[in-house]
Coordinates of N, CA and C and ligand atoms in Angstrom, one line a residue:
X527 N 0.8 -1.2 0.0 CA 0.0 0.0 0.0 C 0.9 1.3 0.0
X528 N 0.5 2.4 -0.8 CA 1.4 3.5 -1.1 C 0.5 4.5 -0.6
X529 N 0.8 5.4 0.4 CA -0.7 6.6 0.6 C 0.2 7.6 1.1
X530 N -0.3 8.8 0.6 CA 0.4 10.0 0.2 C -0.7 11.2 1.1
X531 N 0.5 11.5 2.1 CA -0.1 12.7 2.9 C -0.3 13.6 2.4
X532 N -1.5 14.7 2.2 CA -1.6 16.2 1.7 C -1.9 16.8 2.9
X533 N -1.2 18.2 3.1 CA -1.9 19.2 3.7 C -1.2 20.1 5.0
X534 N -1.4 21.0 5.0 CA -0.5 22.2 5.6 C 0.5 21.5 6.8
X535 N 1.3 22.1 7.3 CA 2.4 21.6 8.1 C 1.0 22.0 9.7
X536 N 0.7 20.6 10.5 CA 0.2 20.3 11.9 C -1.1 20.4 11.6
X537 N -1.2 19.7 10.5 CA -2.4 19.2 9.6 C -3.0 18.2 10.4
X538 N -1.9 17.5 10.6 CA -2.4 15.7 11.8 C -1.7 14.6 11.2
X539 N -1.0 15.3 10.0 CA -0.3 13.9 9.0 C 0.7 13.3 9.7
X540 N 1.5 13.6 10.5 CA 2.6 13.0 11.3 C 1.9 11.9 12.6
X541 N 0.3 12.7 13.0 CA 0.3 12.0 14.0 C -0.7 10.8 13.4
X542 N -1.3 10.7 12.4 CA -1.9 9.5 11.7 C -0.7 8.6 11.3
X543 N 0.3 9.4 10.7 CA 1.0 8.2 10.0 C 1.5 7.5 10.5
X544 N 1.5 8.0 12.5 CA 1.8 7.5 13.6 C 0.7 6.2 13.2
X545 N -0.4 6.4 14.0 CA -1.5 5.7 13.9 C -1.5 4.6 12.4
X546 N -1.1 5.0 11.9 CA -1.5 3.8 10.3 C -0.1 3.0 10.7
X547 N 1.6 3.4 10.7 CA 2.4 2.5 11.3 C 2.0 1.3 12.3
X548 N 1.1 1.8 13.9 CA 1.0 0.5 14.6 C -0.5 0.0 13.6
X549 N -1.3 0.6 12.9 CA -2.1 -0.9 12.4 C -1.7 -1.3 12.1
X550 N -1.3 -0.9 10.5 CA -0.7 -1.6 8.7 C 0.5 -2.1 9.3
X551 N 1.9 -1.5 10.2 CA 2.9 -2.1 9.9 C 3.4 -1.3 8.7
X552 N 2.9 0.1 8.3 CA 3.5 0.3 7.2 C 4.9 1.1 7.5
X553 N 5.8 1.4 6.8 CA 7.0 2.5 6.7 C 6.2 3.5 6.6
X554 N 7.1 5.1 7.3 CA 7.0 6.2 7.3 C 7.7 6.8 6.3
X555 N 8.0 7.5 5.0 CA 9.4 8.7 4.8 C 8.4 9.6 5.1
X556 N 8.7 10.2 5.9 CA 8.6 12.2 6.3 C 10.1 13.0 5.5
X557 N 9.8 13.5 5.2 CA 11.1 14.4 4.4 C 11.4 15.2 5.6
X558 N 10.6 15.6 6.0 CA 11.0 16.7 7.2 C 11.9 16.0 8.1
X559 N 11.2 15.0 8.8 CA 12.1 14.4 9.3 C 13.6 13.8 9.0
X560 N 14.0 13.1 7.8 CA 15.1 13.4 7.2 C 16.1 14.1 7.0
X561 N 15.0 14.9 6.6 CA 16.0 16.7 6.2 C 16.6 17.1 7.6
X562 N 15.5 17.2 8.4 CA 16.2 17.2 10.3 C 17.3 16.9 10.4
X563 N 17.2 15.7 10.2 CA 18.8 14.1 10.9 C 19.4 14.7 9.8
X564 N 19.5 15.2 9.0 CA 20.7 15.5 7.6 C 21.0 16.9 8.1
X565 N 20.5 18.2 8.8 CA 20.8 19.0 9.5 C 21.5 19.2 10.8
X566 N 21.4 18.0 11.2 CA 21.4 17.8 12.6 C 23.5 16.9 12.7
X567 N 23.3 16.3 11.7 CA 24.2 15.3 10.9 C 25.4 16.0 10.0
X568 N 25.0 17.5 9.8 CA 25.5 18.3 9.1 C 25.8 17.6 7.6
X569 N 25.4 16.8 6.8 CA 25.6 16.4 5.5 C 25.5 17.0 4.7
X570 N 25.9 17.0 3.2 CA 25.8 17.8 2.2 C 24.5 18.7 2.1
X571 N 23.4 17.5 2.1 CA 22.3 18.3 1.9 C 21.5 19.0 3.3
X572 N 22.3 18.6 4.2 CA 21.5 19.1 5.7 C 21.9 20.6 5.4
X573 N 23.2 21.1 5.0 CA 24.0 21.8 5.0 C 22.9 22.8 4.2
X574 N 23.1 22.3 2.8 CA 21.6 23.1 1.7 C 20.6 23.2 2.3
X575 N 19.9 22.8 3.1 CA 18.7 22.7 3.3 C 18.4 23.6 4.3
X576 N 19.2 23.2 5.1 CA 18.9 24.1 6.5 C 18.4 25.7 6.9
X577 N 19.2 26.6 5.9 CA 19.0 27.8 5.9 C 17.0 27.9 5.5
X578 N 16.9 27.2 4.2 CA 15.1 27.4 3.8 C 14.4 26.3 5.0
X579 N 14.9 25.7 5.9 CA 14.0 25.3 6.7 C 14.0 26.4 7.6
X580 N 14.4 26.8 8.2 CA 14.3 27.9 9.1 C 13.7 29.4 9.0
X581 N 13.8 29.5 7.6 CA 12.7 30.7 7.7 C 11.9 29.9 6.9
X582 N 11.3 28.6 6.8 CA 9.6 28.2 6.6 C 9.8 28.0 5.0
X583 N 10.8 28.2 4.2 CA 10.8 28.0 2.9 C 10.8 26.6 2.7
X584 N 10.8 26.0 1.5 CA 10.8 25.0 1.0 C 12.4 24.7 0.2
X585 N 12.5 23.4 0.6 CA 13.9 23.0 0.3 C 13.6 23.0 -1.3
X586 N 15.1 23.3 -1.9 CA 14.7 23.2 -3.7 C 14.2 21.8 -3.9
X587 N 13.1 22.1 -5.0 CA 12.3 20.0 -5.2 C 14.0 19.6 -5.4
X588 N 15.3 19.5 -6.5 CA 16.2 18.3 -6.7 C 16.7 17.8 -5.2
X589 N 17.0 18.6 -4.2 CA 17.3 17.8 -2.9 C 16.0 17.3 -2.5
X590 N 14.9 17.1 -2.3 CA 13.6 16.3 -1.7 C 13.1 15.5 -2.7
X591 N 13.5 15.3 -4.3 CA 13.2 14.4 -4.6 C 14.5 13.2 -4.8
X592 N 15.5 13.7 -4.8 CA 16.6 12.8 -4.5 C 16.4 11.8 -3.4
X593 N 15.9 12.7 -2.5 CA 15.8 11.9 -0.8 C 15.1 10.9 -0.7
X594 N 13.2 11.0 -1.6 CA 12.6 10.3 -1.8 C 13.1 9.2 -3.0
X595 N 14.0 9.3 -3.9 CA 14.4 8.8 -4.9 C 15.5 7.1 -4.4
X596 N 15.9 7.8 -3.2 CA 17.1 7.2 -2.6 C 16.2 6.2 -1.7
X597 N 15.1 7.0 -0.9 CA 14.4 5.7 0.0 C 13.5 4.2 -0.9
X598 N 13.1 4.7 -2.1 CA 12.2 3.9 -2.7 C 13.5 3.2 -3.1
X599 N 14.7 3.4 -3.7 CA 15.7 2.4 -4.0 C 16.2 1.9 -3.1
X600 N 16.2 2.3 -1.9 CA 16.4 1.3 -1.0 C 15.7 -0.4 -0.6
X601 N 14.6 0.1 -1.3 CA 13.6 -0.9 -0.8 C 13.2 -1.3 0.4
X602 N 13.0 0.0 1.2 CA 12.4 0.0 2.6 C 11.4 -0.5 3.2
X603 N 10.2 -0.9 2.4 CA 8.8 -1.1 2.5 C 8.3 -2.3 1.7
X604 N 8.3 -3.0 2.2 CA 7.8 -4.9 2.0 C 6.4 -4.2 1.9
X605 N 5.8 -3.5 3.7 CA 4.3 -3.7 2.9 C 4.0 -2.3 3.0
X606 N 4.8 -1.7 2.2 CA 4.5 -0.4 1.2 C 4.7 0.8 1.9
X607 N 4.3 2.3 1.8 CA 5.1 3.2 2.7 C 4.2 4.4 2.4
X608 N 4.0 5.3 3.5 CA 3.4 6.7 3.6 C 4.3 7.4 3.2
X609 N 4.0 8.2 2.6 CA 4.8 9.5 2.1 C 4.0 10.9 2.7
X610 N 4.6 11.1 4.5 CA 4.5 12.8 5.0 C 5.2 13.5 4.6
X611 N 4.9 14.6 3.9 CA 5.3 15.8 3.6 C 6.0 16.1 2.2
X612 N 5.7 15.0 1.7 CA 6.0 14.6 -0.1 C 5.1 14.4 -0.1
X613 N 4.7 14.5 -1.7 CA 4.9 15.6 -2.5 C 4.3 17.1 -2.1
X614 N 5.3 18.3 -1.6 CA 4.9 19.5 -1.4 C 4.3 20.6 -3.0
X615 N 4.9 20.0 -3.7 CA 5.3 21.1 -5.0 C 4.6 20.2 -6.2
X616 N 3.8 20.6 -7.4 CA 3.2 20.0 -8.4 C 4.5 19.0 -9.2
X617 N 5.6 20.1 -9.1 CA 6.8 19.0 -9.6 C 7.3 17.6 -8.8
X618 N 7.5 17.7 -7.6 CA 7.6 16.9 -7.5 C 6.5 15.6 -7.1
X619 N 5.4 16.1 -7.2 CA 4.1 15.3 -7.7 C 4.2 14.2 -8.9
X620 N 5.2 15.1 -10.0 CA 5.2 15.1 -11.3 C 6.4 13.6 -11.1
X621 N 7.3 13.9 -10.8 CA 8.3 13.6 -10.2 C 8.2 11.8 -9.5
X622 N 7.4 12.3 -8.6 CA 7.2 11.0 -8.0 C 6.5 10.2 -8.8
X623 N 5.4 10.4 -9.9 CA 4.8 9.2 -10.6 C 5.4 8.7 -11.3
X624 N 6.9 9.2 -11.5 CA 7.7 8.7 -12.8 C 8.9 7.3 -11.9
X625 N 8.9 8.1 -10.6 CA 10.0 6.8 -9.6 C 9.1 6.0 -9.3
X626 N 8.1 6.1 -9.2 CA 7.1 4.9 -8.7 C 6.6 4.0 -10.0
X627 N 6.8 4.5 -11.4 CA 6.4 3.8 -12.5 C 7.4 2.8 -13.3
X628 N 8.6 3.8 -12.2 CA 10.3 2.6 -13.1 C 9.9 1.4 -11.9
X629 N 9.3 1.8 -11.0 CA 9.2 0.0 -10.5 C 8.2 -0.4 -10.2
X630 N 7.4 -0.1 -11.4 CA 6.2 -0.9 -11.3 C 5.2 -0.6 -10.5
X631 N 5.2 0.5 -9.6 CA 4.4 0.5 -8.5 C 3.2 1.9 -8.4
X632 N 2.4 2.0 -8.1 CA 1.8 3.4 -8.1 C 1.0 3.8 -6.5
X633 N 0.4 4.7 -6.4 CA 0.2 5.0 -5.2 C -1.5 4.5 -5.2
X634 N -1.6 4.5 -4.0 CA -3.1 3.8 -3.6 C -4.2 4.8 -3.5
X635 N -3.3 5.9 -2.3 CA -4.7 6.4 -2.0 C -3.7 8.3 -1.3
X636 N -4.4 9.3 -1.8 CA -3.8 10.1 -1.4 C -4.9 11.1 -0.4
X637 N -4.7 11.1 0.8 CA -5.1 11.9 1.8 C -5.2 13.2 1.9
X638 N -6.0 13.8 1.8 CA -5.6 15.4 1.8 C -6.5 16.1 3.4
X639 N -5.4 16.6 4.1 CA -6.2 17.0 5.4 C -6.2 18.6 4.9
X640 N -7.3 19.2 5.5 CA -8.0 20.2 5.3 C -7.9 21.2 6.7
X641 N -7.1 22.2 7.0 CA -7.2 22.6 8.0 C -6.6 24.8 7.7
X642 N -7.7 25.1 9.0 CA -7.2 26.6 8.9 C -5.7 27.0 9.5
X643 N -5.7 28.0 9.2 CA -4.5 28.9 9.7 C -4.4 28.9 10.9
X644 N -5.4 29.3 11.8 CA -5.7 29.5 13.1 C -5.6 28.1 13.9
X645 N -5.6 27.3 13.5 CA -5.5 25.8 14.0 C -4.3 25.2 13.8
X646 N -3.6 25.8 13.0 CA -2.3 25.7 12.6 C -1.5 26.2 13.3
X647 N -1.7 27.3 13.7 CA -0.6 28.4 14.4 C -0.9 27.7 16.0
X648 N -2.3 27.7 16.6 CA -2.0 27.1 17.9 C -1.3 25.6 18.2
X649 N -1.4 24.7 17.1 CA -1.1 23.7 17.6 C 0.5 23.9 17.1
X650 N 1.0 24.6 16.3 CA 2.2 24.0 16.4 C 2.8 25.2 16.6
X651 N 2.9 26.2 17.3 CA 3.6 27.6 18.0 C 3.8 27.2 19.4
X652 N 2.6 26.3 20.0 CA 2.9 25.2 21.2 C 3.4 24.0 21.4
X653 N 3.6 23.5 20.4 CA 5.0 22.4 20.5 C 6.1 22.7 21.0
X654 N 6.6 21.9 22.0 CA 8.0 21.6 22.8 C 8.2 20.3 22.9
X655 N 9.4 19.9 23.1 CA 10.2 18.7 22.5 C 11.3 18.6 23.7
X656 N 11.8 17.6 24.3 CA 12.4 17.6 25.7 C 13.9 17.7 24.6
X657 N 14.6 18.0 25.2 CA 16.1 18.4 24.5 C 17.0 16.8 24.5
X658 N 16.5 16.3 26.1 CA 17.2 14.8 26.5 C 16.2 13.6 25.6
X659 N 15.5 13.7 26.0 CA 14.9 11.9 26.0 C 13.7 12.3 24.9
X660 N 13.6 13.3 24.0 CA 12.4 13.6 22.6 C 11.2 13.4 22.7
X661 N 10.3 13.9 24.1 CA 9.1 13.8 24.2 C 8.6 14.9 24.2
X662 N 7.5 14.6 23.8 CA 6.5 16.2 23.1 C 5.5 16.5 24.3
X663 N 5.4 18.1 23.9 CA 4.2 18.2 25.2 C 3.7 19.6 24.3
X664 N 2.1 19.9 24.2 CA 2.0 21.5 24.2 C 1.5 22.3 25.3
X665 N 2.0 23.8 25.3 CA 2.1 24.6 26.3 C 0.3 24.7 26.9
X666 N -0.1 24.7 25.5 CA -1.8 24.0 26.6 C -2.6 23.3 26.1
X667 N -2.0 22.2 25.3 CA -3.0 20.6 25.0 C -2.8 19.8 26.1
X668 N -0.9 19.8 26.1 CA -0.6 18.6 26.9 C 0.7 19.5 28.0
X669 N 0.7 20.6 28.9 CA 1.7 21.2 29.1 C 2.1 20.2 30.6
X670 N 3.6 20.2 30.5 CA 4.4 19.8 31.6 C 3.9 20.3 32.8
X671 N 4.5 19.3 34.1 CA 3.9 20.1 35.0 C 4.7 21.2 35.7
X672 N 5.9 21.4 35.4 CA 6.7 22.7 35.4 C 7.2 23.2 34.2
X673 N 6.8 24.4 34.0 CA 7.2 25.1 32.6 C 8.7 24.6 31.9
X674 N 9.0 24.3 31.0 CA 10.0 24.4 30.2 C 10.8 22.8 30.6
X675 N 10.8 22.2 31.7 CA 10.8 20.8 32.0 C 10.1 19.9 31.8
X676 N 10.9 18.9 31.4 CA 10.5 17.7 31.0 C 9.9 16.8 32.0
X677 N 8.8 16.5 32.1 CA 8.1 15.4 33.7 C 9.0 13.9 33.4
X678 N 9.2 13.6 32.5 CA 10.0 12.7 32.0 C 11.5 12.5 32.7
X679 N 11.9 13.2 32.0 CA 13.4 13.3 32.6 C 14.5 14.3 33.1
X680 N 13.7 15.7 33.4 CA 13.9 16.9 33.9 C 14.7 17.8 33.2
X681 N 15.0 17.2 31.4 CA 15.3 17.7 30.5 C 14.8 19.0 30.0
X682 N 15.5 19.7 29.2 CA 15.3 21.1 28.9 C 14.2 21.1 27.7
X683 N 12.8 21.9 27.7 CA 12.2 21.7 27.1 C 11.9 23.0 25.5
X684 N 12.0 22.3 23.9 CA 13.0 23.1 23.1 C 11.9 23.4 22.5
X685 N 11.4 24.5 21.9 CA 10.6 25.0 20.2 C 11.7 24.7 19.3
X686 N 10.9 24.0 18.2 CA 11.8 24.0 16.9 C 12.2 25.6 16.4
X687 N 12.9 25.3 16.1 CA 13.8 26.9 15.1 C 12.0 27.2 14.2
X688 N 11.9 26.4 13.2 CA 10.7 26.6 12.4 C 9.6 26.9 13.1
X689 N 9.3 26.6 14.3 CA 7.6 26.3 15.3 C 7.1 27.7 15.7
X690 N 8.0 28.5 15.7 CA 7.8 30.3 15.9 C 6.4 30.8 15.2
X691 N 5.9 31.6 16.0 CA 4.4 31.7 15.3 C 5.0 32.7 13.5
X692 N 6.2 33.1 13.7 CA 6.1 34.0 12.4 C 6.5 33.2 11.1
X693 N 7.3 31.9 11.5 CA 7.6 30.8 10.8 C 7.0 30.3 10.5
X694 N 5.5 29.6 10.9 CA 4.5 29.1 11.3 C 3.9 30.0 10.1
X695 N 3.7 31.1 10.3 CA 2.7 31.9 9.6 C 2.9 31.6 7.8
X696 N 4.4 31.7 8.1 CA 5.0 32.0 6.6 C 4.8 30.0 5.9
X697 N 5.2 29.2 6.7 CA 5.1 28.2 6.1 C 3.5 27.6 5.4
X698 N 2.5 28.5 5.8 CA 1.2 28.3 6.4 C 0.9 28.6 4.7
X699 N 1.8 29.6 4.4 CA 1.8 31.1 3.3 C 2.7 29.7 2.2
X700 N 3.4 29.7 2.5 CA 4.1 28.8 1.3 C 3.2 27.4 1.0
X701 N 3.1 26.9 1.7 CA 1.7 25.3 1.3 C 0.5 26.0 0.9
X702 N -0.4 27.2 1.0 CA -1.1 27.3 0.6 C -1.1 28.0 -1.2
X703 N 0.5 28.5 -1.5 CA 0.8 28.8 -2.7 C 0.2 27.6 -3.8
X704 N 0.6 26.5 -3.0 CA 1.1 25.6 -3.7 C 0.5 24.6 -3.9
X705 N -0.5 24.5 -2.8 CA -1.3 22.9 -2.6 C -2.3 23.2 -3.6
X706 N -3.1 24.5 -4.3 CA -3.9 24.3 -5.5 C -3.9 23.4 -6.3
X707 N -2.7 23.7 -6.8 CA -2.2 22.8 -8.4 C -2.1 21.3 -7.8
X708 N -1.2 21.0 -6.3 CA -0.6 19.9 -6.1 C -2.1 18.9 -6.1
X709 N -3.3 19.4 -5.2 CA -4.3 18.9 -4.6 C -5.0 18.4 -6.3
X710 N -4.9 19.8 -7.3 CA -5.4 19.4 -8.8 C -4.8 18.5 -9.4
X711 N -3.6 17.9 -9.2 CA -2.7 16.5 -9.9 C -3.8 15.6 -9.2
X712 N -4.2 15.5 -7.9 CA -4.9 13.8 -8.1 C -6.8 13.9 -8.1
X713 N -7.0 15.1 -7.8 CA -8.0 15.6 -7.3 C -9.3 15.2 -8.4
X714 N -9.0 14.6 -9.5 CA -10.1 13.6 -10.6 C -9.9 12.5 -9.8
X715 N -9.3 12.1 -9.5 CA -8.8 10.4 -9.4 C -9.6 10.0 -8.5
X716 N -10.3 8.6 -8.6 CA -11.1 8.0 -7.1 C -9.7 7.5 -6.0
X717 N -8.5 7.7 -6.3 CA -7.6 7.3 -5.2 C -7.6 9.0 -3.8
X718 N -7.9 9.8 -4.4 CA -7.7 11.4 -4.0 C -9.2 11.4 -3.0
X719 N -8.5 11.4 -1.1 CA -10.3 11.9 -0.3 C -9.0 12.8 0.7
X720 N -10.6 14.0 0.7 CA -10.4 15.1 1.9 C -10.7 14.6 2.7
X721 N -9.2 15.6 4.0 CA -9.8 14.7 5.0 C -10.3 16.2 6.3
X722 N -10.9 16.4 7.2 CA -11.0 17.5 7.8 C -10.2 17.3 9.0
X723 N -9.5 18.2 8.8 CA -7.8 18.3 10.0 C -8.2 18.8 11.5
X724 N -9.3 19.7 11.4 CA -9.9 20.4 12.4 C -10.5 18.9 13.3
X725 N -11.1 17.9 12.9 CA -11.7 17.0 13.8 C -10.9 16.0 14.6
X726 N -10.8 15.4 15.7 CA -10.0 14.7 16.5 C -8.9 13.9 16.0
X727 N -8.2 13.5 16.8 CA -7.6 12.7 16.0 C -8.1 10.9 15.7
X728 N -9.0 10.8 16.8 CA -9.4 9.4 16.9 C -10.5 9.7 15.8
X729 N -11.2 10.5 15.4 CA -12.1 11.2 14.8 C -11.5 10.6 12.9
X730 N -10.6 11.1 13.2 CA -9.5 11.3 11.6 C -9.3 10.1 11.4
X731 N -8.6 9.4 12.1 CA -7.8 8.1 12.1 C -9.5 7.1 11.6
X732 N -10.6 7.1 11.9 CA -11.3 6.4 12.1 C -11.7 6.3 10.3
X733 N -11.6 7.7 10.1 CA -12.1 8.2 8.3 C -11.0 7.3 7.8
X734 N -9.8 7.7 8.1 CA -8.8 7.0 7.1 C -9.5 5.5 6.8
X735 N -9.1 4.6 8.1 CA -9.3 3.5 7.9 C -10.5 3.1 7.4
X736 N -12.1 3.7 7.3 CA -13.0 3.4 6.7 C -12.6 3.7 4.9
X737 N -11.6 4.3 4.8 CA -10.8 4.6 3.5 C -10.0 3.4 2.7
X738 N -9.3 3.0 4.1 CA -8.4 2.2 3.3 C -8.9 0.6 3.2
X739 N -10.2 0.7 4.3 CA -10.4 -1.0 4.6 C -11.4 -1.3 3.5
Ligands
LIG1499 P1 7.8 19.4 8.0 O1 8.3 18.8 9.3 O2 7.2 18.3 7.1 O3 6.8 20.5 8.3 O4 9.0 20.0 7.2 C1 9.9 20.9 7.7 C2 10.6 21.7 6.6 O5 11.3 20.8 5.8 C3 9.7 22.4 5.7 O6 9.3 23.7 6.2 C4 10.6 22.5 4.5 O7 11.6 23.5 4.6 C5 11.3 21.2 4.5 N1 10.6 20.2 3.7 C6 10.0 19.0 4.1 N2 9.5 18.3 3.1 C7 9.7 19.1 2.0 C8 9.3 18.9 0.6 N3 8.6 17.8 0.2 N4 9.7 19.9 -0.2 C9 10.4 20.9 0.2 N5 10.8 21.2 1.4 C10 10.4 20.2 2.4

């Protein structure tokens, strides 16, 4: 199974694709995530990349479709793989049907979550992330029980560089450029369902699977 996340950055795609891993057993590639460990890793392309993640731009498509280019030849996914945060751009939309056609393969079902600005900026301007042991909390979904510590392991608790409400704003500004055209590549197809980002997550997760079952 091949199913392709759509939709603005704290849309819910990370925390479904959570959720579809323990059903399906499927693989994750998150580009973002990647791109991170290749920042973090300082590698050629963490190197490139880093500057347009941090003010909310979009890494050029040849470095994110390479990355994706490189995981499908790896052959990661026996029983097939989500793709969060690919495809952002109609190109590499374009892009991906042509790596997925040199091996035979095509995508199943592409998800498109649907969510405002305003729902965007609270949930992810309140994200924190323990520095030590990488547990999440928000400042008021899920806040610690001492500010800026971790209940966990009394680690330092971090905002991503990107999570800043003006970062936040702009990345909000760049996916909405762009998700027209992207959303119009599958948006004939019976593989292409909206999903609404605003409703729970057990709420969401429940749509998918009546989707995929
Ligand atoms: P995310 O965690 O998915 O919100 O991604 C964080 C950042 O990584 C984005 O703001 C972009 O700078 C970069 N990024 C992730 N995926 C892509 C992609 N498919 N195309 C271009 N840039 C990307």
């Amino acid at each position: 199974m091949i199913l392709v996340l759509l939709g603005a950055p704290g849309a819910g795609k990370g925390t479904q694709a959570k959720n579809l891993i323990e059903k399906y057993g499927i693989h994750q590639i998150s580009t973002g995530d990647i791109l991170r460990e290749a920042v973090k890793n300082q590698t050629e392309t963490g190197i490139k990349a880093k500057g347009f993640m941090d003010s909310g731009d979009l890494v050029p498509d040849e470095l994110v479709i390479e990355i994706i280019a490189e995981e499908v030849r790896r052959g990661c996914c026996v029983n097939g793989f989500i793709l969060d945060g690919f495809p952002r751009t109609l190109a590499q939309g374009v892009e991906l049907d042509k790596v997925l056609k040199k091996i035979h393969l095509q995508i199943d079902h592409v998800l498109d979550f649907e969510i405002k600005r305003e729902t965007v900026v609270e949930r992810i301007a309140g994200r924190r992330t323990c520095k030590s042991c990488g547990f999440g909390y928000h400042i008021r979904f899920s806040p610690p029980s001492k500010d800026g510590v971790c209940d966990k392991c009394d680690g330092e608790l971090l905002q991503r560089a990107d999570d800043t409400e003006e970062t936040v704003n702009k990345r909000y500004d760049v996916y909405k450029k762009q998700s027209g055209e992207l959303s119009g590549h599958y948006e004939k197809s019976s593989k292409y369902h909206k999903l609404d980002g605003e409703s729970g997550v057990e709420e969401v997760f429940a749509e998918i699977v009546k989707i995929l079952d």
